[in-house]
């Protein structure tokens, strides 16, 4: 592997996750119904896991997988939970171009939820060509290739506790 530098240490990542959980807990503190959280696989698994353990509301969880090719998206695995009339939070580790997230958001909105919001750890607005913004984000950054903590490099290194960049 090429030489790398640390982008975010595990402690810094967990601080961002705690901050996001606090915002969500505050915004939904009076909600009686469970929140529906949807994890976009594969990269979001670690972030999702850390986030849901810090939420105070009752929650329902599900997982979705989206195949994407040449800007076209298709569900590889759809959600199974009932979302009609409920608040849905889509959890994704990083928001790049936003094609898959916009596709998923529209798909979920077709199920008549009370609301749909996007939670992301890392936001890269410079890559976005769509009008899509996260409702909750931990950190906004310029366009850099980040891996570790769920983000892969050629399907490897997801298990790393820190996030890395390749040295230039």
PDB file of C-alpha atoms in Angstrom:
ATOM      1  CA  UNK A   1       0.000   0.000   0.000  1.00  0.00           C
ATOM      2  CA  UNK A   2       1.112   3.568  -0.688  1.00  0.00           C
ATOM      3  CA  UNK A   3       2.249   5.757   2.188  1.00  0.00           C
ATOM      4  CA  UNK A   4      -0.659   7.100   4.226  1.00  0.00           C
ATOM      5  CA  UNK A   5      -1.390   9.882   6.682  1.00  0.00           C
ATOM      6  CA  UNK A   6      -4.045   9.935   9.381  1.00  0.00           C
ATOM      7  CA  UNK A   7      -7.062  12.041   8.457  1.00  0.00           C
ATOM      8  CA  UNK A   8      -9.089  11.426  11.642  1.00  0.00           C
ATOM      9  CA  UNK A   9      -8.046   9.452  14.696  1.00  0.00           C
ATOM     10  CA  UNK A  10     -10.516   7.116  16.365  1.00  0.00           C
ATOM     11  CA  UNK A  11     -11.043   9.542  19.278  1.00  0.00           C
ATOM     12  CA  UNK A  12     -11.890  12.369  16.864  1.00  0.00           C
ATOM     13  CA  UNK A  13     -14.298  10.166  14.931  1.00  0.00           C
ATOM     14  CA  UNK A  14     -16.060   9.165  18.147  1.00  0.00           C
ATOM     15  CA  UNK A  15     -16.318  12.809  19.195  1.00  0.00           C
ATOM     16  CA  UNK A  16     -18.048  13.598  15.882  1.00  0.00           C
ATOM     17  CA  UNK A  17     -20.378  10.605  16.322  1.00  0.00           C
ATOM     18  CA  UNK A  18     -21.288  11.747  19.860  1.00  0.00           C
ATOM     19  CA  UNK A  19     -22.018  15.236  18.563  1.00  0.00           C
ATOM     20  CA  UNK A  20     -24.321  13.886  15.862  1.00  0.00           C
ATOM     21  CA  UNK A  21     -26.115  11.666  18.382  1.00  0.00           C
ATOM     22  CA  UNK A  22     -26.625  14.664  20.684  1.00  0.00           C
ATOM     23  CA  UNK A  23     -28.193  16.675  17.851  1.00  0.00           C
ATOM     24  CA  UNK A  24     -30.503  13.813  16.899  1.00  0.00           C
ATOM     25  CA  UNK A  25     -31.412  13.148  20.545  1.00  0.00           C
ATOM     26  CA  UNK A  26     -32.272  16.828  20.975  1.00  0.00           C
ATOM     27  CA  UNK A  27     -34.348  17.038  17.782  1.00  0.00           C
ATOM     28  CA  UNK A  28     -36.375  13.898  18.525  1.00  0.00           C
ATOM     29  CA  UNK A  29     -36.551  14.034  22.334  1.00  0.00           C
ATOM     30  CA  UNK A  30     -40.343  14.393  22.401  1.00  0.00           C
ATOM     31  CA  UNK A  31     -40.986  11.737  19.746  1.00  0.00           C
ATOM     32  CA  UNK A  32     -42.943   8.761  21.111  1.00  0.00           C
ATOM     33  CA  UNK A  33     -42.747   6.517  18.026  1.00  0.00           C
ATOM     34  CA  UNK A  34     -39.490   4.693  17.286  1.00  0.00           C
ATOM     35  CA  UNK A  35     -37.129   6.379  14.849  1.00  0.00           C
ATOM     36  CA  UNK A  36     -36.422   4.302  11.740  1.00  0.00           C
ATOM     37  CA  UNK A  37     -32.728   4.210  10.924  1.00  0.00           C
ATOM     38  CA  UNK A  38     -31.553   2.920   7.570  1.00  0.00           C
ATOM     39  CA  UNK A  39     -27.905   1.946   7.101  1.00  0.00           C
ATOM     40  CA  UNK A  40     -26.541   2.183   3.577  1.00  0.00           C
ATOM     41  CA  UNK A  41     -24.200  -0.785   3.172  1.00  0.00           C
ATOM     42  CA  UNK A  42     -21.299  -1.509   3.206  1.00  0.00           C
ATOM     43  CA  UNK A  43     -19.275   1.511   4.219  1.00  0.00           C
ATOM     44  CA  UNK A  44     -21.710   2.894   6.783  1.00  0.00           C
ATOM     45  CA  UNK A  45     -21.754  -0.180   9.007  1.00  0.00           C
ATOM     46  CA  UNK A  46     -19.213   1.007  11.603  1.00  0.00           C
ATOM     47  CA  UNK A  47     -20.544   4.574  11.741  1.00  0.00           C
ATOM     48  CA  UNK A  48     -24.121   3.281  11.962  1.00  0.00           C
ATOM     49  CA  UNK A  49     -23.234   0.901  14.767  1.00  0.00           C
ATOM     50  CA  UNK A  50     -21.491   3.581  16.816  1.00  0.00           C
ATOM     51  CA  UNK A  51     -24.268   6.119  16.223  1.00  0.00           C
ATOM     52  CA  UNK A  52     -27.274   3.947  17.125  1.00  0.00           C
ATOM     53  CA  UNK A  53     -25.726   2.928  20.440  1.00  0.00           C
ATOM     54  CA  UNK A  54     -25.754   6.577  21.493  1.00  0.00           C
ATOM     55  CA  UNK A  55     -29.331   7.384  20.551  1.00  0.00           C
ATOM     56  CA  UNK A  56     -31.811   7.768  23.390  1.00  0.00           C
ATOM     57  CA  UNK A  57     -35.014   7.237  21.409  1.00  0.00           C
ATOM     58  CA  UNK A  58     -36.528   3.902  20.708  1.00  0.00           C
ATOM     59  CA  UNK A  59     -35.282   2.858  17.274  1.00  0.00           C
ATOM     60  CA  UNK A  60     -35.929   0.405  14.479  1.00  0.00           C
ATOM     61  CA  UNK A  61     -33.044  -0.457  12.182  1.00  0.00           C
ATOM     62  CA  UNK A  62     -32.748  -1.789   8.675  1.00  0.00           C
ATOM     63  CA  UNK A  63     -30.132  -2.088   5.964  1.00  0.00           C
ATOM     64  CA  UNK A  64     -30.144  -1.243   2.286  1.00  0.00           C
ATOM     65  CA  UNK A  65     -27.703  -1.873  -0.524  1.00  0.00           C
ATOM     66  CA  UNK A  66     -27.692   0.063  -3.774  1.00  0.00           C
ATOM     67  CA  UNK A  67     -25.866  -0.891  -6.940  1.00  0.00           C
ATOM     68  CA  UNK A  68     -24.718   2.047  -9.014  1.00  0.00           C
ATOM     69  CA  UNK A  69     -23.308   2.148 -12.529  1.00  0.00           C
ATOM     70  CA  UNK A  70     -22.946   5.113 -14.891  1.00  0.00           C
ATOM     71  CA  UNK A  71     -25.232   7.232 -12.708  1.00  0.00           C
ATOM     72  CA  UNK A  72     -27.997   4.606 -12.673  1.00  0.00           C
ATOM     73  CA  UNK A  73     -29.034   3.145  -9.326  1.00  0.00           C
ATOM     74  CA  UNK A  74     -30.846  -0.067  -8.444  1.00  0.00           C
ATOM     75  CA  UNK A  75     -31.745  -1.626  -5.110  1.00  0.00           C
ATOM     76  CA  UNK A  76     -29.685  -4.702  -4.357  1.00  0.00           C
ATOM     77  CA  UNK A  77     -31.336  -4.997  -0.922  1.00  0.00           C
ATOM     78  CA  UNK A  78     -34.416  -2.985   0.062  1.00  0.00           C
ATOM     79  CA  UNK A  79     -35.666  -2.129   3.542  1.00  0.00           C
ATOM     80  CA  UNK A  80     -38.222  -4.393   5.180  1.00  0.00           C
ATOM     81  CA  UNK A  81     -39.547  -2.200   7.986  1.00  0.00           C
ATOM     82  CA  UNK A  82     -42.783  -0.237   7.872  1.00  0.00           C
ATOM     83  CA  UNK A  83     -41.960   3.464   7.541  1.00  0.00           C
ATOM     84  CA  UNK A  84     -45.359   5.019   6.835  1.00  0.00           C
ATOM     85  CA  UNK A  85     -45.952   7.906   9.241  1.00  0.00           C
ATOM     86  CA  UNK A  86     -42.559   7.519  10.920  1.00  0.00           C
ATOM     87  CA  UNK A  87     -39.389   9.575  11.028  1.00  0.00           C
ATOM     88  CA  UNK A  88     -36.656   7.969   8.912  1.00  0.00           C
ATOM     89  CA  UNK A  89     -32.941   8.727   9.189  1.00  0.00           C
ATOM     90  CA  UNK A  90     -30.718   7.498   6.363  1.00  0.00           C
ATOM     91  CA  UNK A  91     -27.218   6.910   7.724  1.00  0.00           C
ATOM     92  CA  UNK A  92     -24.230   7.048   5.364  1.00  0.00           C
ATOM     93  CA  UNK A  93     -20.579   7.386   6.314  1.00  0.00           C
ATOM     94  CA  UNK A  94     -19.710   9.849   3.549  1.00  0.00           C
ATOM     95  CA  UNK A  95     -21.737  12.014   1.176  1.00  0.00           C
ATOM     96  CA  UNK A  96     -19.922  12.427  -2.137  1.00  0.00           C
ATOM     97  CA  UNK A  97     -21.848  12.983  -5.376  1.00  0.00           C
ATOM     98  CA  UNK A  98     -25.112  11.961  -3.739  1.00  0.00           C
ATOM     99  CA  UNK A  99     -26.592   9.843  -6.550  1.00  0.00           C
ATOM    100  CA  UNK A 100     -27.245   6.789  -4.388  1.00  0.00           C
ATOM    101  CA  UNK A 101     -28.520   8.854  -1.466  1.00  0.00           C
ATOM    102  CA  UNK A 102     -30.940  10.840  -3.610  1.00  0.00           C
ATOM    103  CA  UNK A 103     -32.185   7.595  -5.168  1.00  0.00           C
ATOM    104  CA  UNK A 104     -32.704   6.088  -1.701  1.00  0.00           C
ATOM    105  CA  UNK A 105     -34.326   9.212  -0.287  1.00  0.00           C
ATOM    106  CA  UNK A 106     -36.883   9.257  -3.130  1.00  0.00           C
ATOM    107  CA  UNK A 107     -37.507   5.531  -2.666  1.00  0.00           C
ATOM    108  CA  UNK A 108     -38.158   6.010   1.050  1.00  0.00           C
ATOM    109  CA  UNK A 109     -40.344   9.076   0.497  1.00  0.00           C
ATOM    110  CA  UNK A 110     -42.574   6.883  -1.699  1.00  0.00           C
ATOM    111  CA  UNK A 111     -43.414   4.949   1.499  1.00  0.00           C
ATOM    112  CA  UNK A 112     -45.054   8.050   3.072  1.00  0.00           C
ATOM    113  CA  UNK A 113     -42.855   8.559   6.131  1.00  0.00           C
ATOM    114  CA  UNK A 114     -43.426  11.527   8.433  1.00  0.00           C
ATOM    115  CA  UNK A 115     -39.940  12.785   7.506  1.00  0.00           C
ATOM    116  CA  UNK A 116     -36.716  11.634   5.848  1.00  0.00           C
ATOM    117  CA  UNK A 117     -33.378  13.027   6.934  1.00  0.00           C
ATOM    118  CA  UNK A 118     -29.793  12.240   5.980  1.00  0.00           C
ATOM    119  CA  UNK A 119     -27.068  11.692   8.560  1.00  0.00           C
ATOM    120  CA  UNK A 120     -23.464  11.543   7.368  1.00  0.00           C
ATOM    121  CA  UNK A 121     -20.155  11.572   9.160  1.00  0.00           C
ATOM    122  CA  UNK A 122     -18.212  13.211   6.314  1.00  0.00           C
ATOM    123  CA  UNK A 123     -19.702  15.657   3.813  1.00  0.00           C
ATOM    124  CA  UNK A 124     -17.857  16.444   0.570  1.00  0.00           C
ATOM    125  CA  UNK A 125     -19.972  19.210  -1.002  1.00  0.00           C
ATOM    126  CA  UNK A 126     -17.421  19.960  -3.742  1.00  0.00           C
ATOM    127  CA  UNK A 127     -18.239  16.611  -5.397  1.00  0.00           C
ATOM    128  CA  UNK A 128     -21.995  17.151  -5.472  1.00  0.00           C
ATOM    129  CA  UNK A 129     -23.762  17.974  -8.712  1.00  0.00           C
ATOM    130  CA  UNK A 130     -27.204  17.407  -7.182  1.00  0.00           C
ATOM    131  CA  UNK A 131     -29.245  19.558  -4.848  1.00  0.00           C
ATOM    132  CA  UNK A 132     -28.815  17.325  -1.846  1.00  0.00           C
ATOM    133  CA  UNK A 133     -27.559  18.312   1.568  1.00  0.00           C
ATOM    134  CA  UNK A 134     -27.174  16.271   4.739  1.00  0.00           C
ATOM    135  CA  UNK A 135     -29.468  17.217   7.594  1.00  0.00           C
ATOM    136  CA  UNK A 136     -26.775  16.143  10.048  1.00  0.00           C
ATOM    137  CA  UNK A 137     -23.053  15.913   9.329  1.00  0.00           C
ATOM    138  CA  UNK A 138     -19.975  15.556  11.466  1.00  0.00           C
ATOM    139  CA  UNK A 139     -17.350  17.178   9.262  1.00  0.00           C
ATOM    140  CA  UNK A 140     -17.221  18.884   5.871  1.00  0.00           C
ATOM    141  CA  UNK A 141     -14.046  18.412   3.863  1.00  0.00           C
ATOM    142  CA  UNK A 142     -12.583  19.056   0.453  1.00  0.00           C
ATOM    143  CA  UNK A 143     -12.389  16.359  -2.170  1.00  0.00           C
ATOM    144  CA  UNK A 144      -9.927  13.794  -0.796  1.00  0.00           C
ATOM    145  CA  UNK A 145      -9.837  10.024  -1.008  1.00  0.00           C
ATOM    146  CA  UNK A 146     -10.484   8.790   2.531  1.00  0.00           C
ATOM    147  CA  UNK A 147     -10.425   5.183   3.729  1.00  0.00           C
ATOM    148  CA  UNK A 148     -10.710   3.324   7.029  1.00  0.00           C
ATOM    149  CA  UNK A 149     -13.582   3.223   9.551  1.00  0.00           C
ATOM    150  CA  UNK A 150     -15.867   1.553   7.025  1.00  0.00           C
ATOM    151  CA  UNK A 151     -14.555   3.336   3.939  1.00  0.00           C
ATOM    152  CA  UNK A 152     -12.661   1.016   1.660  1.00  0.00           C
ATOM    153  CA  UNK A 153      -9.780   1.124  -0.760  1.00  0.00           C
ATOM    154  CA  UNK A 154     -10.445  -1.629  -3.311  1.00  0.00           C
ATOM    155  CA  UNK A 155     -12.719  -3.386  -0.773  1.00  0.00           C
ATOM    156  CA  UNK A 156      -9.969  -3.442   1.860  1.00  0.00           C
ATOM    157  CA  UNK A 157      -9.124  -1.491   5.040  1.00  0.00           C
ATOM    158  CA  UNK A 158     -12.720  -0.962   6.205  1.00  0.00           C
ATOM    159  CA  UNK A 159     -11.806  -2.383   9.628  1.00  0.00           C
ATOM    160  CA  UNK A 160      -9.272   0.346  10.456  1.00  0.00           C
ATOM    161  CA  UNK A 161     -10.238   2.389  13.520  1.00  0.00           C
ATOM    162  CA  UNK A 162      -8.807   5.635  12.129  1.00  0.00           C
ATOM    163  CA  UNK A 163      -9.471   7.318   8.769  1.00  0.00           C
ATOM    164  CA  UNK A 164      -6.575   7.785   6.368  1.00  0.00           C
ATOM    165  CA  UNK A 165      -5.492   9.647   3.253  1.00  0.00           C
ATOM    166  CA  UNK A 166      -2.827   8.614   0.801  1.00  0.00           C
ATOM    167  CA  UNK A 167       0.263  10.814   1.097  1.00  0.00           C
ATOM    168  CA  UNK A 168       0.902  12.885  -1.992  1.00  0.00           C
TER     169      UNK A 168
END
